[in-house]
Amino acid sequence: LALLLARPEVGAAAKLRALACAAGELHRVHQIMVGAGSTRRPFSHADAGVRNVAYCPRQNRAHWFDFEMVHAPDLPATWRHADDLRALLYSALALLPATLGPAAIRASLSAYPTPAVHAQLRERIASGTLALDTYHLAQLRLARAGHARLDQQLLAGLQPAGAPREGA
């Protein structure tokens, strides 16, 4: 997916379609229960950036891979899923032109229709508790101002329907 999003000759509609497909597939895999016995919990990826999802434009299919990282098992599913959605959105927005950001956020959130996960991500960004680890910071390759821009884009896109936009 990262290669497709970074290609300047690929149109905006194709990029949005691919990103929405990846977000929809992430939502689907988050419904899978993993573990054994009484310790079963909903799956989370823990490294759900655009470099870890293959996308086939002909079939409009996304396939997640690279499952060597794991979230701490004691974290709530909503927290873990919000972290995965954060990784997908930040890594995609880092590759897309800023003008495409709002549409990319809308397409992703529409394909990942879980308001509790959206609210968790919004709260973590707004409260400043969205601390990206060194590994994810290095993957994004953005300066501090770039991270602040992504935070603001995501906060705007994560506002609940009918809520006033920040700065409005």
Coordinates of N, CA and C in Angstrom, one line a residue:
L1 N 0.8 -1.2 0.0 CA 0.0 0.0 0.0 C 0.9 1.3 0.0
A2 N 2.0 1.2 0.7 CA 2.8 2.4 0.8 C 3.3 2.8 -0.6
L3 N 3.7 1.8 -1.4 CA 4.2 2.1 -2.7 C 3.1 2.8 -3.6
L4 N 1.9 2.3 -3.5 CA 0.8 2.9 -4.3 C 0.6 4.3 -3.8
L5 N 0.5 4.5 -2.5 CA 0.2 5.9 -2.0 C 1.3 6.9 -2.3
A6 N 2.5 6.4 -2.5 CA 3.6 7.3 -2.7 C 3.8 7.6 -4.2
R7 N 3.1 6.9 -5.1 CA 3.3 7.1 -6.5 C 2.5 8.3 -7.0
P8 N 3.2 9.4 -7.6 CA 2.5 10.6 -8.0 C 1.6 10.4 -9.2
E9 N 1.8 9.3 -10.0 CA 1.0 9.1 -11.2 C -0.3 8.4 -10.8
V10 N -0.5 7.9 -9.6 CA -1.7 7.3 -9.2 C -2.7 8.4 -8.7
G11 N -3.9 8.4 -9.2 CA -4.8 9.4 -8.9 C -5.4 9.3 -7.5
A12 N -5.9 10.5 -7.1 CA -6.5 10.6 -5.7 C -7.6 9.5 -5.5
A13 N -8.5 9.3 -6.4 CA -9.6 8.4 -6.2 C -9.0 7.0 -6.0
A14 N -8.0 6.6 -6.7 CA -7.4 5.2 -6.5 C -6.7 5.1 -5.2
K15 N -6.1 6.2 -4.7 CA -5.4 6.1 -3.4 C -6.4 6.1 -2.3
L16 N -7.5 6.8 -2.4 CA -8.6 6.8 -1.4 C -9.2 5.4 -1.4
R17 N -9.5 4.8 -2.5 CA -10.1 3.5 -2.6 C -9.2 2.5 -1.9
A18 N -7.9 2.5 -2.1 CA -6.9 1.6 -1.6 C -6.9 1.7 0.0
L19 N -6.8 3.0 0.4 CA -6.7 3.2 1.8 C -8.0 2.8 2.5
A20 N -9.2 3.1 2.0 CA -10.4 2.6 2.5 C -10.5 1.1 2.6
C21 N -10.0 0.4 1.6 CA -10.0 -1.0 1.6 C -9.1 -1.5 2.7
A22 N -7.9 -0.9 2.9 CA -7.1 -1.4 4.0 C -7.7 -1.1 5.4
A23 N -8.4 0.0 5.5 CA -9.1 0.3 6.8 C -10.2 -0.7 7.0
G24 N -10.9 -1.0 6.0 CA -12.0 -2.0 6.1 C -11.5 -3.4 6.5
E25 N -10.4 -3.8 5.9 CA -9.8 -5.1 6.2 C -9.3 -5.0 7.6
L26 N -8.7 -3.9 8.1 CA -8.2 -3.8 9.5 C -9.4 -4.0 10.4
H27 N -10.5 -3.3 10.1 CA -11.7 -3.5 10.9 C -12.2 -5.0 11.0
R28 N -12.1 -5.6 9.8 CA -12.5 -7.0 9.8 C -11.6 -7.9 10.6
V29 N -10.3 -7.7 10.5 CA -9.4 -8.6 11.3 C -9.5 -8.2 12.8
H30 N -9.9 -7.0 13.1 CA -10.1 -6.7 14.6 C -11.2 -7.5 15.2
Q31 N -12.1 -8.1 14.4 CA -13.2 -8.9 14.9 C -12.7 -10.3 15.2
I32 N -11.6 -10.7 14.8 CA -11.1 -12.1 15.0 C -10.6 -12.2 16.4
M33 N -11.0 -13.3 17.1 CA -10.6 -13.6 18.5 C -9.3 -14.4 18.4
V34 N -8.3 -14.1 19.2 CA -7.1 -14.8 19.3 C -6.8 -15.2 20.8
G35 N -5.9 -16.1 20.9 CA -5.5 -16.6 22.3 C -6.0 -17.9 22.5
A36 N -5.9 -18.4 23.7 CA -6.4 -19.7 24.1 C -7.2 -19.7 25.4
G37 N -8.1 -20.5 25.5 CA -8.9 -20.7 26.7 C -9.6 -19.4 27.1
S38 N -9.5 -19.0 28.4 CA -10.2 -17.8 28.9 C -9.4 -16.5 28.6
T39 N -8.2 -16.6 27.9 CA -7.5 -15.4 27.6 C -7.7 -14.9 26.2
R40 N -8.8 -15.3 25.6 CA -9.1 -14.9 24.2 C -9.5 -13.4 24.2
R41 N -9.0 -12.7 23.2 CA -9.3 -11.3 23.0 C -9.3 -11.0 21.5
P42 N -9.9 -9.8 21.2 CA -9.9 -9.4 19.8 C -8.5 -9.1 19.3
F43 N -8.2 -9.6 18.1 CA -6.9 -9.4 17.5 C -6.5 -7.9 17.4
S44 N -5.3 -7.6 17.5 CA -4.7 -6.3 17.1 C -3.4 -6.5 16.4
H45 N -3.0 -5.6 15.6 CA -1.8 -5.8 14.8 C -0.5 -5.3 15.5
A46 N -0.6 -4.2 16.1 CA 0.6 -3.5 16.8 C 1.6 -2.9 15.9
D47 N 1.4 -3.0 14.6 CA 2.3 -2.3 13.6 C 1.6 -2.2 12.3
A48 N 0.4 -1.5 12.4 CA -0.5 -1.5 11.3 C -0.3 -0.3 10.3
G49 N 0.9 -0.1 10.0 CA 1.3 1.0 9.0 C 1.1 0.5 7.6
V50 N 1.1 1.5 6.7 CA 0.8 1.1 5.3 C 1.9 0.2 4.7
R51 N 3.0 0.1 5.3 CA 4.1 -0.8 4.8 C 3.8 -2.2 5.1
N52 N 2.8 -2.5 5.9 CA 2.5 -3.9 6.4 C 1.1 -4.3 5.8
V53 N 0.7 -3.7 4.8 CA -0.6 -4.2 4.1 C -0.3 -4.2 2.6
A54 N -0.6 -5.4 2.0 CA -0.5 -5.5 0.6 C -1.9 -5.2 0.0
Y55 N -1.9 -4.5 -1.1 CA -3.2 -4.1 -1.8 C -3.1 -4.5 -3.2
C56 N -4.2 -5.1 -3.7 CA -4.4 -5.5 -5.1 C -5.5 -4.6 -5.7
P57 N -5.1 -3.6 -6.5 CA -6.1 -2.7 -7.1 C -7.1 -3.4 -8.0
R58 N -6.7 -4.5 -8.7 CA -7.7 -5.2 -9.6 C -8.8 -5.8 -8.8
Q59 N -8.5 -6.4 -7.7 CA -9.5 -7.0 -6.9 C -10.0 -6.1 -5.7
N60 N -9.4 -5.0 -5.5 CA -9.7 -4.1 -4.4 C -9.7 -4.9 -3.1
R61 N -8.6 -5.6 -2.9 CA -8.4 -6.4 -1.7 C -7.1 -6.0 -1.0
A62 N -7.2 -6.0 0.3 CA -6.1 -5.7 1.2 C -5.8 -6.9 2.0
H63 N -4.5 -7.2 2.3 CA -4.0 -8.3 3.1 C -3.0 -7.8 4.0
W64 N -3.2 -7.9 5.3 CA -2.3 -7.5 6.4 C -1.2 -8.6 6.6
F65 N 0.0 -8.2 6.8 CA 1.1 -9.1 7.1 C 2.0 -8.5 8.1
D66 N 3.1 -9.2 8.5 CA 4.1 -8.8 9.5 C 3.5 -8.6 10.8
F67 N 3.3 -9.8 11.5 CA 2.7 -9.8 12.8 C 3.6 -10.1 13.9
E68 N 4.9 -9.7 13.8 CA 5.9 -10.0 14.8 C 5.8 -9.1 16.0
M69 N 5.2 -7.9 15.9 CA 5.0 -7.1 17.1 C 3.6 -7.4 17.7
V70 N 3.5 -7.1 19.0 CA 2.2 -7.3 19.7 C 2.0 -6.2 20.7
H71 N 0.7 -5.9 20.9 CA 0.4 -4.9 21.9 C 0.4 -5.7 23.3
A72 N 0.6 -5.0 24.3 CA 0.5 -5.6 25.7 C -0.9 -6.2 25.8
P73 N -1.0 -7.5 26.2 CA -2.3 -8.1 26.2 C -3.3 -7.5 27.3
D74 N -2.8 -6.8 28.2 CA -3.7 -6.3 29.3 C -4.3 -4.9 28.8
L75 N -3.9 -4.4 27.7 CA -4.5 -3.2 27.2 C -5.9 -3.5 26.6
P76 N -6.9 -2.6 26.9 CA -8.2 -2.8 26.3 C -8.2 -2.9 24.8
A77 N -9.1 -3.7 24.3 CA -9.3 -3.8 22.8 C -9.5 -2.5 22.1
T78 N -10.3 -1.6 22.7 CA -10.5 -0.3 22.1 C -9.2 0.5 22.0
W79 N -8.4 0.4 23.0 CA -7.1 1.1 23.0 C -6.2 0.5 21.9
R80 N -6.1 -0.8 21.8 CA -5.3 -1.5 20.8 C -5.8 -1.2 19.4
H81 N -7.1 -1.2 19.2 CA -7.6 -1.0 17.9 C -7.4 0.5 17.5
A82 N -7.6 1.4 18.4 CA -7.3 2.8 18.1 C -5.8 3.0 17.7
D83 N -4.9 2.3 18.4 CA -3.5 2.4 18.1 C -3.2 1.9 16.7
D84 N -3.9 0.8 16.3 CA -3.7 0.3 14.9 C -4.3 1.2 13.9
L85 N -5.4 1.8 14.2 CA -6.0 2.8 13.3 C -5.1 4.0 13.2
R86 N -4.6 4.4 14.3 CA -3.6 5.5 14.3 C -2.4 5.2 13.4
A87 N -1.9 4.0 13.5 CA -0.7 3.7 12.7 C -1.0 3.7 11.2
L88 N -2.2 3.2 10.9 CA -2.6 3.2 9.5 C -2.8 4.7 9.0
L89 N -3.5 5.5 9.7 CA -3.8 6.9 9.3 C -2.5 7.7 9.3
Y90 N -1.7 7.7 10.3 CA -0.5 8.5 10.3 C 0.5 8.1 9.1
S91 N 0.6 6.8 9.0 CA 1.6 6.3 7.9 C 1.0 6.7 6.5
A92 N -0.3 6.6 6.3 CA -0.9 7.0 5.0 C -0.8 8.5 4.8
L93 N -1.1 9.3 5.8 CA -1.1 10.7 5.7 C 0.3 11.3 5.5
A94 N 1.3 10.6 6.0 CA 2.7 11.0 5.8 C 3.1 10.9 4.3
L95 N 2.4 10.0 3.6 CA 2.7 9.8 2.2 C 1.9 10.5 1.2
L96 N 0.7 11.0 1.7 CA -0.2 11.7 0.8 C 0.0 13.2 0.8
P97 N -0.4 13.9 -0.2 CA -0.4 15.4 -0.2 C -1.4 15.9 0.9
A98 N -1.0 16.9 1.6 CA -1.8 17.4 2.7 C -3.3 17.7 2.2
T99 N -3.4 18.1 0.9 CA -4.8 18.4 0.4 C -5.7 17.2 0.4
L100 N -5.1 16.0 0.3 CA -5.8 14.8 0.3 C -6.2 14.3 1.7
G101 N -5.5 14.8 2.7 CA -5.7 14.4 4.0 C -7.1 14.3 4.5
P102 N -7.9 15.3 4.4 CA -9.3 15.2 5.0 C -10.1 14.1 4.3
A103 N -10.0 14.0 3.0 CA -10.7 12.9 2.3 C -10.2 11.5 2.7
A104 N -8.9 11.4 2.9 CA -8.3 10.1 3.3 C -8.8 9.7 4.7
I105 N -8.9 10.7 5.6 CA -9.4 10.4 6.9 C -10.9 10.0 6.8
R106 N -11.7 10.7 6.1 CA -13.1 10.4 5.9 C -13.3 9.0 5.4
A107 N -12.5 8.7 4.3 CA -12.6 7.3 3.7 C -12.2 6.2 4.7
S108 N -11.2 6.5 5.4 CA -10.7 5.4 6.4 C -11.7 5.2 7.5
L109 N -12.2 6.3 8.1 CA -13.1 6.2 9.2 C -14.5 5.6 8.7
S110 N -14.8 5.9 7.5 CA -16.1 5.3 7.0 C -15.9 3.8 6.8
A111 N -14.7 3.4 6.4 CA -14.5 2.0 6.2 C -14.2 1.2 7.5
Y112 N -13.9 2.0 8.6 CA -13.7 1.5 9.9 C -14.7 2.1 10.8
P113 N -16.0 1.5 10.8 CA -17.1 2.2 11.4 C -17.3 1.8 12.9
T114 N -16.3 2.1 13.7 CA -16.5 1.8 15.1 C -16.3 3.1 15.9
P115 N -17.4 3.8 16.3 CA -17.3 5.1 17.0 C -16.4 5.0 18.3
A116 N -16.5 3.9 19.0 CA -15.7 3.8 20.2 C -14.2 3.9 19.9
V117 N -13.8 3.3 18.8 CA -12.3 3.3 18.5 C -12.0 4.7 18.0
H118 N -12.9 5.4 17.2 CA -12.7 6.8 16.8 C -12.5 7.7 18.0
A119 N -13.4 7.5 19.0 CA -13.4 8.3 20.2 C -12.1 8.1 21.0
Q120 N -11.7 6.9 21.1 CA -10.4 6.6 21.8 C -9.3 7.3 21.2
L121 N -9.2 7.2 19.8 CA -8.1 7.9 19.1 C -8.2 9.4 19.3
R122 N -9.4 9.9 19.1 CA -9.6 11.4 19.3 C -9.1 11.8 20.7
E123 N -9.5 11.1 21.7 CA -9.2 11.5 23.1 C -7.7 11.4 23.3
R124 N -7.0 10.4 22.8 CA -5.6 10.2 22.9 C -4.8 11.4 22.2
I125 N -5.3 11.8 21.1 CA -4.6 12.9 20.4 C -4.8 14.2 21.1
A126 N -6.1 14.4 21.4 CA -6.5 15.7 22.1 C -5.8 15.9 23.4
S127 N -5.7 14.8 24.2 CA -5.1 14.9 25.5 C -3.6 14.9 25.5
G128 N -3.0 14.6 24.3 CA -1.5 14.6 24.3 C -0.9 13.3 24.8
T129 N -1.8 12.3 24.9 CA -1.3 11.0 25.4 C -0.9 10.0 24.3
L130 N -1.0 10.5 23.1 CA -0.6 9.7 21.9 C 0.9 9.8 21.7
A131 N 1.6 9.1 22.5 CA 3.0 9.1 22.4 C 3.5 8.0 21.4
L132 N 4.0 8.5 20.3 CA 4.5 7.5 19.3 C 5.9 7.0 19.8
D133 N 6.1 5.7 19.7 CA 7.4 5.2 20.1 C 8.4 5.5 19.1
T134 N 9.7 5.3 19.4 CA 10.8 5.6 18.5 C 10.7 4.8 17.2
Y135 N 10.2 3.6 17.3 CA 10.1 2.7 16.1 C 9.1 3.4 15.1
H136 N 7.9 3.8 15.6 CA 6.9 4.4 14.7 C 7.4 5.8 14.2
L137 N 8.0 6.5 15.1 CA 8.5 7.8 14.7 C 9.5 7.7 13.5
A138 N 10.4 6.7 13.6 CA 11.4 6.5 12.6 C 10.7 6.1 11.2
Q139 N 9.7 5.3 11.3 CA 9.0 4.9 10.1 C 8.3 6.1 9.4
L140 N 7.8 7.0 10.1 CA 7.1 8.1 9.5 C 8.1 9.1 8.8
R141 N 9.2 9.3 9.4 CA 10.3 10.2 8.8 C 9.7 11.6 8.7
L142 N 9.1 12.1 9.7 CA 8.6 13.5 9.7 C 9.2 14.3 10.8
A143 N 9.4 15.6 10.6 CA 9.8 16.5 11.6 C 8.7 16.7 12.6
R144 N 8.9 17.3 13.7 CA 7.9 17.6 14.7 C 6.7 18.3 14.2
A145 N 7.0 19.3 13.3 CA 5.9 20.1 12.7 C 5.0 19.2 11.9
G146 N 5.6 18.2 11.2 CA 4.8 17.3 10.4 C 3.9 16.4 11.3
H147 N 4.3 16.0 12.5 CA 3.5 15.3 13.4 C 2.3 16.2 13.9
A148 N 2.7 17.4 14.2 CA 1.6 18.4 14.7 C 0.6 18.6 13.6
R149 N 1.0 18.6 12.3 CA 0.0 18.8 11.2 C -0.9 17.6 11.1
L150 N -0.3 16.4 11.3 CA -1.1 15.1 11.2 C -2.1 15.1 12.4
D151 N -1.6 15.5 13.6 CA -2.5 15.5 14.8 C -3.7 16.4 14.5
Q152 N -3.5 17.6 14.0 CA -4.5 18.5 13.7 C -5.5 18.0 12.6
Q153 N -5.0 17.4 11.6 CA -5.8 16.8 10.5 C -6.7 15.7 11.1
L154 N -6.1 14.9 11.9 CA -6.9 13.8 12.5 C -7.9 14.3 13.5
L155 N -7.5 15.2 14.3 CA -8.5 15.8 15.3 C -9.7 16.4 14.5
A156 N -9.5 17.1 13.5 CA -10.6 17.6 12.7 C -11.4 16.5 12.1
G157 N -10.8 15.5 11.5 CA -11.5 14.4 10.9 C -12.2 13.5 11.9
L158 N -11.8 13.5 13.1 CA -12.4 12.6 14.1 C -13.5 13.3 15.0
Q159 N -13.8 14.5 14.6 CA -14.9 15.2 15.4 C -16.2 14.4 15.1
P160 N -17.0 14.2 16.2 CA -18.2 13.5 16.0 C -19.2 14.3 15.1
A161 N -20.1 13.6 14.4 CA -21.0 14.3 13.6 C -21.8 15.3 14.4
G162 N -21.9 16.5 13.8 CA -22.7 17.6 14.5 C -21.9 18.4 15.5
A163 N -20.7 17.9 15.8 CA -19.8 18.7 16.8 C -19.2 19.8 16.1
P164 N -19.0 20.9 16.8 CA -18.3 22.1 16.1 C -16.8 21.7 15.9
R165 N -16.3 22.2 14.8 CA -14.9 21.9 14.4 C -14.0 22.8 15.3
E166 N -12.9 22.2 15.6 CA -11.9 23.0 16.4 C -11.5 24.3 15.7
G167 N -11.5 25.4 16.3 CA -11.2 26.7 15.7 C -12.4 27.3 15.0
A168 N -13.5 26.7 15.1 CA -14.7 27.2 14.4 C -15.5 28.1 15.3

